[in-house]
């Protein structure tokens, strides 16, 4: 009972999937932001349907191509740039932790086409699940679940490492700020002591001059 409860909790926390659909015109570009840890595999599946005036509905068009571009938001480093069919997949691995921009557009241009596209997009963040269809007859159901659980635990480990890296960065920034504040306070104390010494010296000379007179 306890093991079943643990497995359910892990499955609910581990893999992040985003499924949606949206509309595109020719020459239009839509982007989505995903915050990813280092060395995280992201798999996306898209399917585009083109509006048909004759049929008055969205239909498949083999000539339609989907352009996928993925870049790191912080450095603008292009991770993926590919053009696929109207129904295809893309996969990439994040090399740096942080926000990644996933942009999709069509191979049509607004100069020659005014068509409308309905684009379905499904993004799965985490280690890509291997294809076990070929060896399903040789692997028991329990072994398959253990393998999936190990993959999910690896995702948790990477996420924890990413959080530790962020915590270390914040700690270094706080320590640097505290160090600057300490030196600023020391500088203020030195200036204050120097000012007091100068005033005492000035007062001493003033009273000595009054005494002489």
PDB file of C-alpha atoms in Angstrom:
ATOM      1  CA  UNK A   1       0.000   0.000   0.000  1.00  0.00           C
ATOM      2  CA  UNK A   2       2.776   2.406   0.946  1.00  0.00           C
ATOM      3  CA  UNK A   3       4.705   1.618  -2.249  1.00  0.00           C
ATOM      4  CA  UNK A   4       1.639   2.212  -4.413  1.00  0.00           C
ATOM      5  CA  UNK A   5       1.014   5.554  -2.718  1.00  0.00           C
ATOM      6  CA  UNK A   6       4.664   6.565  -3.220  1.00  0.00           C
ATOM      7  CA  UNK A   7       4.575   5.649  -6.908  1.00  0.00           C
ATOM      8  CA  UNK A   8       1.393   7.674  -7.444  1.00  0.00           C
ATOM      9  CA  UNK A   9       2.934  10.734  -5.762  1.00  0.00           C
ATOM     10  CA  UNK A  10       6.120  10.475  -7.818  1.00  0.00           C
ATOM     11  CA  UNK A  11       4.210  10.150 -11.091  1.00  0.00           C
ATOM     12  CA  UNK A  12       2.127  13.223 -10.244  1.00  0.00           C
ATOM     13  CA  UNK A  13       5.212  15.355  -9.512  1.00  0.00           C
ATOM     14  CA  UNK A  14       7.703  14.261 -12.108  1.00  0.00           C
ATOM     15  CA  UNK A  15       6.956  14.720 -15.750  1.00  0.00           C
ATOM     16  CA  UNK A  16       5.620  18.040 -17.041  1.00  0.00           C
ATOM     17  CA  UNK A  17       3.441  17.955 -20.132  1.00  0.00           C
ATOM     18  CA  UNK A  18       1.817  20.877 -21.913  1.00  0.00           C
ATOM     19  CA  UNK A  19      -0.854  20.222 -24.548  1.00  0.00           C
ATOM     20  CA  UNK A  20      -2.659  23.026 -26.350  1.00  0.00           C
ATOM     21  CA  UNK A  21      -3.751  24.308 -29.721  1.00  0.00           C
ATOM     22  CA  UNK A  22      -3.608  27.764 -31.243  1.00  0.00           C
ATOM     23  CA  UNK A  23      -4.035  29.540 -34.570  1.00  0.00           C
ATOM     24  CA  UNK A  24      -1.459  30.924 -36.989  1.00  0.00           C
ATOM     25  CA  UNK A  25      -1.623  33.062 -40.104  1.00  0.00           C
ATOM     26  CA  UNK A  26       0.931  32.951 -42.889  1.00  0.00           C
ATOM     27  CA  UNK A  27       4.183  34.582 -41.783  1.00  0.00           C
ATOM     28  CA  UNK A  28       3.110  34.575 -38.153  1.00  0.00           C
ATOM     29  CA  UNK A  29       5.281  33.183 -35.331  1.00  0.00           C
ATOM     30  CA  UNK A  30       4.245  31.967 -31.872  1.00  0.00           C
ATOM     31  CA  UNK A  31       6.673  31.427 -29.001  1.00  0.00           C
ATOM     32  CA  UNK A  32       6.446  29.705 -25.627  1.00  0.00           C
ATOM     33  CA  UNK A  33       8.838  29.925 -22.660  1.00  0.00           C
ATOM     34  CA  UNK A  34       9.923  26.833 -20.713  1.00  0.00           C
ATOM     35  CA  UNK A  35      12.206  27.030 -17.649  1.00  0.00           C
ATOM     36  CA  UNK A  36      14.457  23.976 -17.800  1.00  0.00           C
ATOM     37  CA  UNK A  37      17.208  22.498 -15.614  1.00  0.00           C
ATOM     38  CA  UNK A  38      20.522  21.462 -17.154  1.00  0.00           C
ATOM     39  CA  UNK A  39      20.612  18.299 -19.324  1.00  0.00           C
ATOM     40  CA  UNK A  40      16.844  17.948 -19.551  1.00  0.00           C
ATOM     41  CA  UNK A  41      15.315  16.221 -22.567  1.00  0.00           C
ATOM     42  CA  UNK A  42      12.292  17.971 -24.103  1.00  0.00           C
ATOM     43  CA  UNK A  43      10.111  16.246 -26.682  1.00  0.00           C
ATOM     44  CA  UNK A  44       7.442  18.074 -28.669  1.00  0.00           C
ATOM     45  CA  UNK A  45       4.743  16.791 -31.009  1.00  0.00           C
ATOM     46  CA  UNK A  46       2.877  19.152 -33.320  1.00  0.00           C
ATOM     47  CA  UNK A  47       0.148  18.776 -35.922  1.00  0.00           C
ATOM     48  CA  UNK A  48      -0.999  21.552 -38.243  1.00  0.00           C
ATOM     49  CA  UNK A  49      -4.315  21.754 -40.071  1.00  0.00           C
ATOM     50  CA  UNK A  50      -5.008  24.280 -42.831  1.00  0.00           C
ATOM     51  CA  UNK A  51      -8.318  26.052 -43.334  1.00  0.00           C
ATOM     52  CA  UNK A  52     -10.113  24.992 -46.525  1.00  0.00           C
ATOM     53  CA  UNK A  53     -12.579  27.504 -47.939  1.00  0.00           C
ATOM     54  CA  UNK A  54     -14.119  24.848 -50.150  1.00  0.00           C
ATOM     55  CA  UNK A  55     -14.754  22.391 -47.336  1.00  0.00           C
ATOM     56  CA  UNK A  56     -15.251  25.106 -44.684  1.00  0.00           C
ATOM     57  CA  UNK A  57     -13.096  23.258 -42.161  1.00  0.00           C
ATOM     58  CA  UNK A  58      -9.484  22.608 -41.165  1.00  0.00           C
ATOM     59  CA  UNK A  59      -7.906  19.820 -43.216  1.00  0.00           C
ATOM     60  CA  UNK A  60      -4.504  18.181 -43.658  1.00  0.00           C
ATOM     61  CA  UNK A  61      -2.234  19.628 -46.352  1.00  0.00           C
ATOM     62  CA  UNK A  62       0.977  17.711 -47.232  1.00  0.00           C
ATOM     63  CA  UNK A  63       2.520  20.940 -48.577  1.00  0.00           C
ATOM     64  CA  UNK A  64       2.275  22.612 -45.184  1.00  0.00           C
ATOM     65  CA  UNK A  65       5.565  22.701 -43.268  1.00  0.00           C
ATOM     66  CA  UNK A  66       6.169  23.682 -39.649  1.00  0.00           C
ATOM     67  CA  UNK A  67       9.311  25.587 -38.656  1.00  0.00           C
ATOM     68  CA  UNK A  68      10.534  24.941 -35.091  1.00  0.00           C
ATOM     69  CA  UNK A  69      13.140  27.174 -33.432  1.00  0.00           C
ATOM     70  CA  UNK A  70      14.413  26.747 -29.872  1.00  0.00           C
ATOM     71  CA  UNK A  71      16.880  29.152 -28.263  1.00  0.00           C
ATOM     72  CA  UNK A  72      18.207  29.908 -24.805  1.00  0.00           C
ATOM     73  CA  UNK A  73      16.510  33.099 -23.624  1.00  0.00           C
ATOM     74  CA  UNK A  74      19.482  34.375 -21.618  1.00  0.00           C
ATOM     75  CA  UNK A  75      22.176  33.928 -24.295  1.00  0.00           C
ATOM     76  CA  UNK A  76      20.050  33.822 -27.496  1.00  0.00           C
ATOM     77  CA  UNK A  77      21.924  30.633 -28.387  1.00  0.00           C
ATOM     78  CA  UNK A  78      19.993  28.712 -31.058  1.00  0.00           C
ATOM     79  CA  UNK A  79      19.493  25.137 -29.873  1.00  0.00           C
ATOM     80  CA  UNK A  80      17.177  23.843 -32.612  1.00  0.00           C
ATOM     81  CA  UNK A  81      16.065  25.152 -35.997  1.00  0.00           C
ATOM     82  CA  UNK A  82      14.253  22.674 -38.220  1.00  0.00           C
ATOM     83  CA  UNK A  83      11.429  22.513 -40.744  1.00  0.00           C
ATOM     84  CA  UNK A  84       9.218  19.456 -40.589  1.00  0.00           C
ATOM     85  CA  UNK A  85       5.967  18.194 -42.114  1.00  0.00           C
ATOM     86  CA  UNK A  86       2.547  19.282 -40.944  1.00  0.00           C
ATOM     87  CA  UNK A  87       2.576  16.411 -38.427  1.00  0.00           C
ATOM     88  CA  UNK A  88       5.938  15.830 -36.768  1.00  0.00           C
ATOM     89  CA  UNK A  89       8.112  15.808 -33.669  1.00  0.00           C
ATOM     90  CA  UNK A  90      11.157  17.608 -32.339  1.00  0.00           C
ATOM     91  CA  UNK A  91      13.526  16.771 -29.491  1.00  0.00           C
ATOM     92  CA  UNK A  92      16.297  18.722 -27.806  1.00  0.00           C
ATOM     93  CA  UNK A  93      18.385  18.668 -24.640  1.00  0.00           C
ATOM     94  CA  UNK A  94      18.946  21.792 -22.545  1.00  0.00           C
ATOM     95  CA  UNK A  95      22.659  22.522 -22.119  1.00  0.00           C
ATOM     96  CA  UNK A  96      22.226  25.454 -19.730  1.00  0.00           C
ATOM     97  CA  UNK A  97      19.689  25.930 -16.942  1.00  0.00           C
ATOM     98  CA  UNK A  98      17.143  28.719 -17.448  1.00  0.00           C
ATOM     99  CA  UNK A  99      14.360  29.869 -19.756  1.00  0.00           C
ATOM    100  CA  UNK A 100      14.142  28.402 -23.272  1.00  0.00           C
ATOM    101  CA  UNK A 101      12.055  29.963 -26.046  1.00  0.00           C
ATOM    102  CA  UNK A 102      10.177  27.464 -28.262  1.00  0.00           C
ATOM    103  CA  UNK A 103       8.864  29.189 -31.409  1.00  0.00           C
ATOM    104  CA  UNK A 104       6.735  27.741 -34.202  1.00  0.00           C
ATOM    105  CA  UNK A 105       5.789  29.154 -37.608  1.00  0.00           C
ATOM    106  CA  UNK A 106       4.811  27.868 -41.055  1.00  0.00           C
ATOM    107  CA  UNK A 107       6.770  27.665 -44.276  1.00  0.00           C
ATOM    108  CA  UNK A 108       4.200  29.958 -45.874  1.00  0.00           C
ATOM    109  CA  UNK A 109       4.855  33.687 -46.312  1.00  0.00           C
ATOM    110  CA  UNK A 110       2.277  36.448 -46.055  1.00  0.00           C
ATOM    111  CA  UNK A 111       3.221  37.655 -49.563  1.00  0.00           C
ATOM    112  CA  UNK A 112       1.781  34.602 -51.284  1.00  0.00           C
ATOM    113  CA  UNK A 113      -0.641  33.121 -48.775  1.00  0.00           C
ATOM    114  CA  UNK A 114      -3.361  34.336 -46.437  1.00  0.00           C
ATOM    115  CA  UNK A 115      -4.297  30.927 -45.110  1.00  0.00           C
ATOM    116  CA  UNK A 116      -5.128  30.154 -41.500  1.00  0.00           C
ATOM    117  CA  UNK A 117      -3.536  27.289 -39.594  1.00  0.00           C
ATOM    118  CA  UNK A 118      -4.742  25.484 -36.483  1.00  0.00           C
ATOM    119  CA  UNK A 119      -1.672  24.069 -34.753  1.00  0.00           C
ATOM    120  CA  UNK A 120      -1.803  21.422 -32.031  1.00  0.00           C
ATOM    121  CA  UNK A 121       1.250  21.287 -29.765  1.00  0.00           C
ATOM    122  CA  UNK A 122       2.156  18.784 -27.048  1.00  0.00           C
ATOM    123  CA  UNK A 123       5.391  19.378 -25.080  1.00  0.00           C
ATOM    124  CA  UNK A 124       6.776  16.798 -22.636  1.00  0.00           C
ATOM    125  CA  UNK A 125       9.566  17.964 -20.295  1.00  0.00           C
ATOM    126  CA  UNK A 126      11.741  15.239 -18.832  1.00  0.00           C
ATOM    127  CA  UNK A 127      13.658  12.204 -19.984  1.00  0.00           C
ATOM    128  CA  UNK A 128      12.104  10.809 -23.142  1.00  0.00           C
ATOM    129  CA  UNK A 129      10.437   7.514 -22.467  1.00  0.00           C
ATOM    130  CA  UNK A 130      12.086   4.744 -24.535  1.00  0.00           C
ATOM    131  CA  UNK A 131      10.104   2.764 -27.050  1.00  0.00           C
ATOM    132  CA  UNK A 132       9.390  -0.549 -25.386  1.00  0.00           C
ATOM    133  CA  UNK A 133       6.881  -1.781 -27.959  1.00  0.00           C
ATOM    134  CA  UNK A 134       9.469  -4.090 -29.548  1.00  0.00           C
ATOM    135  CA  UNK A 135      10.461  -5.832 -26.319  1.00  0.00           C
ATOM    136  CA  UNK A 136       7.105  -5.711 -24.528  1.00  0.00           C
ATOM    137  CA  UNK A 137       6.795  -9.467 -24.776  1.00  0.00           C
ATOM    138  CA  UNK A 138      10.176  -9.963 -23.087  1.00  0.00           C
ATOM    139  CA  UNK A 139       9.871  -7.458 -20.272  1.00  0.00           C
ATOM    140  CA  UNK A 140       7.517  -7.934 -17.383  1.00  0.00           C
ATOM    141  CA  UNK A 141       5.119  -5.203 -16.340  1.00  0.00           C
ATOM    142  CA  UNK A 142       6.932  -4.786 -13.028  1.00  0.00           C
ATOM    143  CA  UNK A 143      10.310  -4.262 -14.746  1.00  0.00           C
ATOM    144  CA  UNK A 144       8.780  -1.632 -17.042  1.00  0.00           C
ATOM    145  CA  UNK A 145       7.349   0.264 -14.071  1.00  0.00           C
ATOM    146  CA  UNK A 146      10.695   0.133 -12.260  1.00  0.00           C
ATOM    147  CA  UNK A 147      12.437   1.541 -15.340  1.00  0.00           C
ATOM    148  CA  UNK A 148       9.909   4.367 -15.603  1.00  0.00           C
ATOM    149  CA  UNK A 149      10.287   5.120 -11.904  1.00  0.00           C
ATOM    150  CA  UNK A 150      14.085   5.287 -12.254  1.00  0.00           C
ATOM    151  CA  UNK A 151      13.698   7.789 -15.093  1.00  0.00           C
ATOM    152  CA  UNK A 152      11.377   9.917 -12.990  1.00  0.00           C
ATOM    153  CA  UNK A 153      13.780   9.834 -10.045  1.00  0.00           C
ATOM    154  CA  UNK A 154      16.557  11.000 -12.379  1.00  0.00           C
ATOM    155  CA  UNK A 155      14.341  13.948 -13.391  1.00  0.00           C
ATOM    156  CA  UNK A 156      13.865  14.822  -9.711  1.00  0.00           C
ATOM    157  CA  UNK A 157      17.632  14.645  -9.145  1.00  0.00           C
ATOM    158  CA  UNK A 158      18.286  17.064 -12.020  1.00  0.00           C
ATOM    159  CA  UNK A 159      15.598  19.427 -10.745  1.00  0.00           C
ATOM    160  CA  UNK A 160      17.138  19.379  -7.259  1.00  0.00           C
ATOM    161  CA  UNK A 161      20.580  20.065  -8.744  1.00  0.00           C
ATOM    162  CA  UNK A 162      19.137  23.013 -10.641  1.00  0.00           C
ATOM    163  CA  UNK A 163      17.581  24.402  -7.447  1.00  0.00           C
ATOM    164  CA  UNK A 164      20.901  23.959  -5.608  1.00  0.00           C
ATOM    165  CA  UNK A 165      22.676  25.897  -8.372  1.00  0.00           C
ATOM    166  CA  UNK A 166      20.175  28.736  -8.078  1.00  0.00           C
ATOM    167  CA  UNK A 167      20.491  28.734  -4.287  1.00  0.00           C
ATOM    168  CA  UNK A 168      24.293  28.910  -4.584  1.00  0.00           C
ATOM    169  CA  UNK A 169      24.029  31.869  -6.960  1.00  0.00           C
ATOM    170  CA  UNK A 170      21.694  33.721  -4.595  1.00  0.00           C
ATOM    171  CA  UNK A 171      23.971  32.941  -1.645  1.00  0.00           C
ATOM    172  CA  UNK A 172      27.028  34.301  -3.472  1.00  0.00           C
ATOM    173  CA  UNK A 173      25.113  37.444  -4.385  1.00  0.00           C
ATOM    174  CA  UNK A 174      23.992  37.941  -0.765  1.00  0.00           C
ATOM    175  CA  UNK A 175      27.514  37.430   0.552  1.00  0.00           C
ATOM    176  CA  UNK A 176      28.915  39.931  -1.947  1.00  0.00           C
ATOM    177  CA  UNK A 177      26.257  42.471  -0.945  1.00  0.00           C
ATOM    178  CA  UNK A 178      26.976  41.935   2.764  1.00  0.00           C
ATOM    179  CA  UNK A 179      30.720  42.343   2.162  1.00  0.00           C
ATOM    180  CA  UNK A 180      30.174  45.654   0.388  1.00  0.00           C
ATOM    181  CA  UNK A 181      27.909  46.815   3.228  1.00  0.00           C
ATOM    182  CA  UNK A 182      30.586  45.925   5.812  1.00  0.00           C
ATOM    183  CA  UNK A 183      33.297  47.838   3.948  1.00  0.00           C
ATOM    184  CA  UNK A 184      30.971  50.796   3.546  1.00  0.00           C
ATOM    185  CA  UNK A 185      30.316  50.800   7.306  1.00  0.00           C
ATOM    186  CA  UNK A 186      34.065  50.595   8.012  1.00  0.00           C
ATOM    187  CA  UNK A 187      34.689  53.521   5.667  1.00  0.00           C
ATOM    188  CA  UNK A 188      32.026  55.549   7.475  1.00  0.00           C
ATOM    189  CA  UNK A 189      33.644  54.767  10.862  1.00  0.00           C
ATOM    190  CA  UNK A 190      37.087  55.795   9.577  1.00  0.00           C
ATOM    191  CA  UNK A 191      35.733  59.063   8.208  1.00  0.00           C
ATOM    192  CA  UNK A 192      33.882  59.716  11.476  1.00  0.00           C
ATOM    193  CA  UNK A 193      37.025  59.068  13.571  1.00  0.00           C
ATOM    194  CA  UNK A 194      39.110  61.295  11.294  1.00  0.00           C
ATOM    195  CA  UNK A 195      36.505  64.067  11.542  1.00  0.00           C
ATOM    196  CA  UNK A 196      36.396  63.809  15.350  1.00  0.00           C
ATOM    197  CA  UNK A 197      40.189  63.900  15.559  1.00  0.00           C
ATOM    198  CA  UNK A 198      40.325  66.971  13.331  1.00  0.00           C
ATOM    199  CA  UNK A 199      37.639  68.742  15.394  1.00  0.00           C
ATOM    200  CA  UNK A 200      39.412  67.919  18.682  1.00  0.00           C
ATOM    201  CA  UNK A 201      42.682  69.210  17.266  1.00  0.00           C
ATOM    202  CA  UNK A 202      40.991  72.365  16.056  1.00  0.00           C
ATOM    203  CA  UNK A 203      39.325  72.952  19.447  1.00  0.00           C
ATOM    204  CA  UNK A 204      42.606  72.355  21.248  1.00  0.00           C
ATOM    205  CA  UNK A 205      44.353  74.998  19.141  1.00  0.00           C
ATOM    206  CA  UNK A 206      41.417  77.365  19.621  1.00  0.00           C
ATOM    207  CA  UNK A 207      41.570  77.136  23.424  1.00  0.00           C
ATOM    208  CA  UNK A 208      45.354  77.385  23.423  1.00  0.00           C
ATOM    209  CA  UNK A 209      45.141  80.586  21.391  1.00  0.00           C
ATOM    210  CA  UNK A 210      42.520  82.015  23.771  1.00  0.00           C
ATOM    211  CA  UNK A 211      44.679  81.124  26.760  1.00  0.00           C
ATOM    212  CA  UNK A 212      47.719  82.842  25.250  1.00  0.00           C
ATOM    213  CA  UNK A 213      45.725  86.012  24.685  1.00  0.00           C
TER     214      UNK A 213
END
